[in-house]
Short mmCIF file of C-alpha atoms in Angstrom, two decimals:
data_model
loop_
_atom_site.label_atom_id
_atom_site.label_comp_id
_atom_site.label_asym_id
_atom_site.label_seq_id
_atom_site.Cartn_x
_atom_site.Cartn_y
_atom_site.Cartn_z
CA UNK A 1 0.01 0.09 -0.19
CA UNK A 2 1.42 3.30 -0.90
CA UNK A 3 1.38 6.74 1.14
CA UNK A 4 0.43 8.10 -2.59
CA UNK A 5 -2.44 8.91 -4.83
CA UNK A 6 -1.50 7.89 -7.91
CA UNK A 7 -4.76 8.74 -9.97
CA UNK A 8 -4.30 12.27 -8.25
CA UNK A 9 -0.57 13.04 -9.01
CA UNK A 10 -0.56 11.81 -12.64
CA UNK A 11 -4.30 13.92 -13.24
CA UNK A 12 -2.42 16.78 -11.71
CA UNK A 13 0.28 16.98 -13.73
CA UNK A 14 -1.82 16.20 -16.85
CA UNK A 15 -4.15 18.99 -15.96
CA UNK A 16 -1.61 21.61 -15.21
CA UNK A 17 0.28 20.72 -18.50
CA UNK A 18 -2.92 20.34 -20.71
CA UNK A 19 -3.34 24.18 -19.40
CA UNK A 20 0.14 25.58 -19.74
CA UNK A 21 0.52 23.86 -23.58
CA UNK A 22 -3.27 24.36 -25.23
CA UNK A 23 -3.03 27.21 -26.60
CA UNK A 24 0.60 27.18 -28.00
CA UNK A 25 1.20 27.88 -32.14
CA UNK A 26 2.77 25.86 -34.68
CA UNK A 27 6.09 28.11 -33.73
CA UNK A 28 5.33 26.84 -29.84
CA UNK A 29 5.03 23.68 -30.55
CA UNK A 30 8.27 23.02 -32.66
CA UNK A 31 10.25 24.15 -29.70
CA UNK A 32 12.83 21.91 -29.34
CA UNK A 33 12.82 20.48 -25.95
CA UNK A 34 16.93 19.80 -24.70
CA UNK A 35 15.62 17.45 -22.55
CA UNK A 36 14.62 14.61 -24.98
CA UNK A 37 16.85 15.22 -27.45
CA UNK A 38 15.28 14.74 -31.09
CA UNK A 39 11.79 16.01 -29.84
CA UNK A 40 10.15 18.67 -29.56
CA UNK A 41 6.89 19.76 -27.33
CA UNK A 42 4.10 18.56 -29.68
CA UNK A 43 6.68 15.15 -29.50
CA UNK A 44 6.62 14.88 -26.15
CA UNK A 45 3.30 15.46 -25.75
CA UNK A 46 2.28 12.60 -28.48
CA UNK A 47 3.86 10.74 -26.32
CA UNK A 48 2.01 11.49 -23.07
CA UNK A 49 -1.23 11.01 -24.92
CA UNK A 50 -0.03 8.02 -26.78
CA UNK A 51 1.25 6.36 -24.10
CA UNK A 52 -2.92 6.73 -22.47
CA UNK A 53 -4.75 5.57 -25.70
CA UNK A 54 -2.09 2.63 -25.79
CA UNK A 55 -2.72 1.10 -22.54
CA UNK A 56 -6.37 1.24 -23.04
CA UNK A 57 -6.51 -0.46 -26.19
CA UNK A 58 -4.03 -2.84 -25.93
CA UNK A 59 -1.19 -2.07 -27.81
CA UNK A 60 1.97 -2.76 -25.22
CA UNK A 61 3.94 -4.51 -27.92
CA UNK A 62 7.70 -3.01 -27.29
CA UNK A 63 5.89 -1.11 -24.66
CA UNK A 64 8.51 1.31 -23.78
CA UNK A 65 10.87 0.81 -26.54
CA UNK A 66 12.31 3.39 -28.99
CA UNK A 67 10.22 1.70 -31.62
CA UNK A 68 6.74 2.40 -29.54
CA UNK A 69 7.06 5.58 -28.52
CA UNK A 70 8.40 6.92 -32.02
CA UNK A 71 4.94 5.30 -33.24
CA UNK A 72 2.76 8.18 -31.11
CA UNK A 73 4.60 10.68 -32.08
CA UNK A 74 4.71 9.96 -35.90
CA UNK A 75 0.80 9.11 -35.51
CA UNK A 76 0.40 13.19 -34.18
CA UNK A 77 2.78 15.00 -36.06
CA UNK A 78 0.14 16.60 -37.59
CA UNK A 79 -2.00 17.59 -34.67
CA UNK A 80 -1.80 20.90 -32.83
CA UNK A 81 -1.25 21.12 -28.91
CA UNK A 82 -4.59 21.73 -28.77
CA UNK A 83 -5.95 18.39 -30.45
CA UNK A 84 -3.97 16.56 -29.10
CA UNK A 85 -4.06 17.58 -25.12
CA UNK A 86 -8.22 17.32 -25.67
CA UNK A 87 -7.43 13.60 -26.74
CA UNK A 88 -5.04 13.05 -23.69
CA UNK A 89 -8.30 14.61 -21.76
CA UNK A 90 -11.07 12.66 -23.21
CA UNK A 91 -8.87 9.19 -22.41
CA UNK A 92 -6.95 9.71 -19.39
CA UNK A 93 -9.60 10.04 -17.14
CA UNK A 94 -10.41 6.02 -17.32
CA UNK A 95 -6.57 5.15 -17.55
CA UNK A 96 -6.31 7.14 -14.24
CA UNK A 97 -9.34 5.23 -12.39
CA UNK A 98 -7.25 1.85 -12.84
CA UNK A 99 -4.53 3.23 -11.52
CA UNK A 100 -5.71 3.05 -7.71
CA UNK A 101 -5.74 -1.07 -7.79
CA UNK A 102 -2.25 -1.32 -9.92
CA UNK A 103 0.92 -2.58 -8.43
CA UNK A 104 2.13 0.84 -6.53
CA UNK A 105 5.49 0.48 -8.65
CA UNK A 106 3.33 0.47 -11.87
CA UNK A 107 0.78 2.97 -11.28
CA UNK A 108 4.41 5.27 -9.94
CA UNK A 109 5.84 4.19 -13.53
CA UNK A 110 3.17 6.38 -15.17
CA UNK A 111 3.50 9.05 -12.66
CA UNK A 112 7.12 9.69 -12.49
CA UNK A 113 6.56 9.73 -16.55
CA UNK A 114 4.22 12.68 -16.44
CA UNK A 115 6.35 14.38 -14.09
CA UNK A 116 9.68 14.55 -16.02
CA UNK A 117 7.96 14.83 -18.94
CA UNK A 118 6.15 18.27 -17.63
CA UNK A 119 9.27 19.48 -16.26
CA UNK A 120 11.36 18.58 -19.73
CA UNK A 121 8.18 20.71 -21.56
CA UNK A 122 8.01 23.73 -19.23
CA UNK A 123 12.16 23.61 -19.21
CA UNK A 124 12.38 24.05 -22.81
CA UNK A 125 9.15 26.56 -22.37
CA UNK A 126 11.69 28.63 -20.18
CA UNK A 127 8.50 28.29 -17.28
CA UNK A 128 10.00 27.20 -14.17
CA UNK A 129 7.07 26.01 -12.87
CA UNK A 130 5.80 22.59 -11.44
CA UNK A 131 9.25 22.48 -9.47
CA UNK A 132 7.23 21.41 -6.25
CA UNK A 133 4.82 19.29 -4.52
CA UNK A 134 3.77 16.14 -4.18
CA UNK A 135 4.63 14.41 -7.88
CA UNK A 136 8.16 15.57 -7.68
CA UNK A 137 8.38 14.10 -4.51
CA UNK A 138 7.28 10.59 -5.51
CA UNK A 139 9.36 10.76 -8.19
CA UNK A 140 12.49 12.07 -6.35
CA UNK A 141 12.12 8.77 -3.92
CA UNK A 142 11.33 6.65 -6.77
CA UNK A 143 14.54 7.52 -8.76
CA UNK A 144 16.82 7.73 -5.60
CA UNK A 145 15.32 4.32 -4.64
CA UNK A 146 16.72 2.47 -8.51
CA UNK A 147 19.77 4.82 -7.68
CA UNK A 148 20.65 2.84 -4.75
CA UNK A 149 19.98 -0.52 -6.43
CA UNK A 150 22.51 0.98 -9.22
CA UNK A 151 25.13 1.78 -6.23
CA UNK A 152 24.96 -1.82 -4.51
CA UNK A 153 25.07 -4.05 -7.88
CA UNK A 154 28.45 -1.16 -8.87
CA UNK A 155 29.75 -2.34 -5.11
CA UNK A 156 30.07 0.85 -4.26
CA UNK A 157 29.27 2.50 -0.85
CA UNK A 158 25.59 4.08 0.50
CA UNK A 159 25.35 8.01 -1.19
CA UNK A 160 23.78 10.19 0.87
CA UNK A 161 21.25 12.71 -0.92
CA UNK A 162 20.31 15.68 0.80
CA UNK A 163 17.62 18.31 0.08
CA UNK A 164 16.03 20.92 1.70
CA UNK A 165 13.46 18.99 2.77
CA UNK A 166 14.74 15.65 3.92
CA UNK A 167 17.66 12.83 3.60
CA UNK A 168 17.61 9.61 0.85
CA UNK A 169 20.51 7.34 1.47
CA UNK A 170 20.89 5.54 -1.64
CA UNK A 171 22.86 1.96 -1.15
CA UNK A 172 23.79 -0.04 1.64
CA UNK A 173 26.12 -0.10 4.56
CA UNK A 174 27.86 3.16 5.80
CA UNK A 175 28.03 6.55 3.98
CA UNK A 176 31.25 7.35 1.80
CA UNK A 177 29.88 10.63 0.12
CA UNK A 178 26.73 13.05 0.59
CA UNK A 179 25.47 15.13 -2.08
CA UNK A 180 23.64 18.10 -1.52
CA UNK A 181 21.13 20.42 -3.93
CA UNK A 182 17.27 20.38 -4.26
CA UNK A 183 15.32 18.06 -4.42
CA UNK A 184 14.21 19.37 -8.38
CA UNK A 185 17.85 19.35 -9.22
CA UNK A 186 18.70 15.95 -7.94
CA UNK A 187 15.91 14.08 -9.41
CA UNK A 188 16.45 15.87 -12.79
CA UNK A 189 20.10 14.45 -12.73
CA UNK A 190 18.31 11.24 -11.92
CA UNK A 191 16.57 11.38 -14.45
CA UNK A 192 20.01 12.04 -17.12
CA UNK A 193 18.94 15.48 -17.15
CA UNK A 194 22.40 17.02 -16.09
CA UNK A 195 25.82 16.50 -17.64
CA UNK A 196 28.44 15.15 -15.16
CA UNK A 197 29.55 18.35 -14.99
CA UNK A 198 26.46 19.84 -13.68
CA UNK A 199 26.39 16.91 -10.89
CA UNK A 200 30.26 17.15 -10.04
CA UNK A 201 28.96 21.41 -9.19
CA UNK A 202 26.66 20.30 -6.71
CA UNK A 203 27.48 20.48 -2.86
CA UNK A 204 29.48 17.48 -2.35
CA UNK A 205 31.23 15.94 0.88
CA UNK A 206 33.61 12.76 -0.32
CA UNK A 207 34.20 11.81 -4.15
CA UNK A 208 31.55 12.03 -5.98
CA UNK A 209 34.05 10.49 -9.08
CA UNK A 210 32.61 6.58 -8.22
CA UNK A 211 29.10 7.59 -8.62
CA UNK A 212 28.69 10.21 -12.24
CA UNK A 213 28.93 6.45 -14.15
CA UNK A 214 25.18 5.28 -12.10
CA UNK A 215 23.94 8.58 -11.20
CA UNK A 216 20.74 8.32 -13.83
CA UNK A 217 19.58 4.92 -15.16
CA UNK A 218 18.90 6.94 -18.57
CA UNK A 219 22.78 7.70 -19.29
CA UNK A 220 24.31 11.33 -18.16
CA UNK A 221 24.21 13.98 -20.72
CA UNK A 222 27.72 15.45 -22.27
CA UNK A 223 26.42 18.87 -22.55
CA UNK A 224 24.67 21.30 -19.88
CA UNK A 225 20.85 21.54 -19.60
CA UNK A 226 20.57 24.81 -17.73
CA UNK A 227 16.55 25.06 -16.87
#
């Protein structure tokens, strides 16, 4: 049983993001999203609406693969943000109603995905909104737990993640290092949205170098992403 209300967290992110982008014109929709190389705002929205539609319609072969997401984007290439958001809003409530009965890890995956992509789009549009709240707190904890698994599998001692709100110990045994940054920054780094240089620039006690290769489960950027 999770302490988080996954249907509500998903719905809140969907509504916030939809309201932010539904009035974008073609130029706005074509804004490159630096956090998602090769995608623009329209592509990110197409992915989010496409995930909802594919789950409900049973198109789950290859779920999560590049081919699966590429098909979502291609199917909506000529649609405006308003049309894509309308599709998402029409299909999502039924999915949200199901999330309460899903295993927490699976329901949480959808929450962390929409939370991460909302921040991707806002960053591309120069919008600093949605950088707090329960969705971000859950996503931070989810990514930190997975970082702990990678730390252990790599044979590294534990790493403490310290934000203004809390501390999370990633890994097992005695801590060998501590990193301090905002919850937003650490979440973005664990989601593969920060370069090694940016991660090094956080507040570190102990040697950061052994942890850079495992900090994100999605790879580490070679170029800085400033949001």
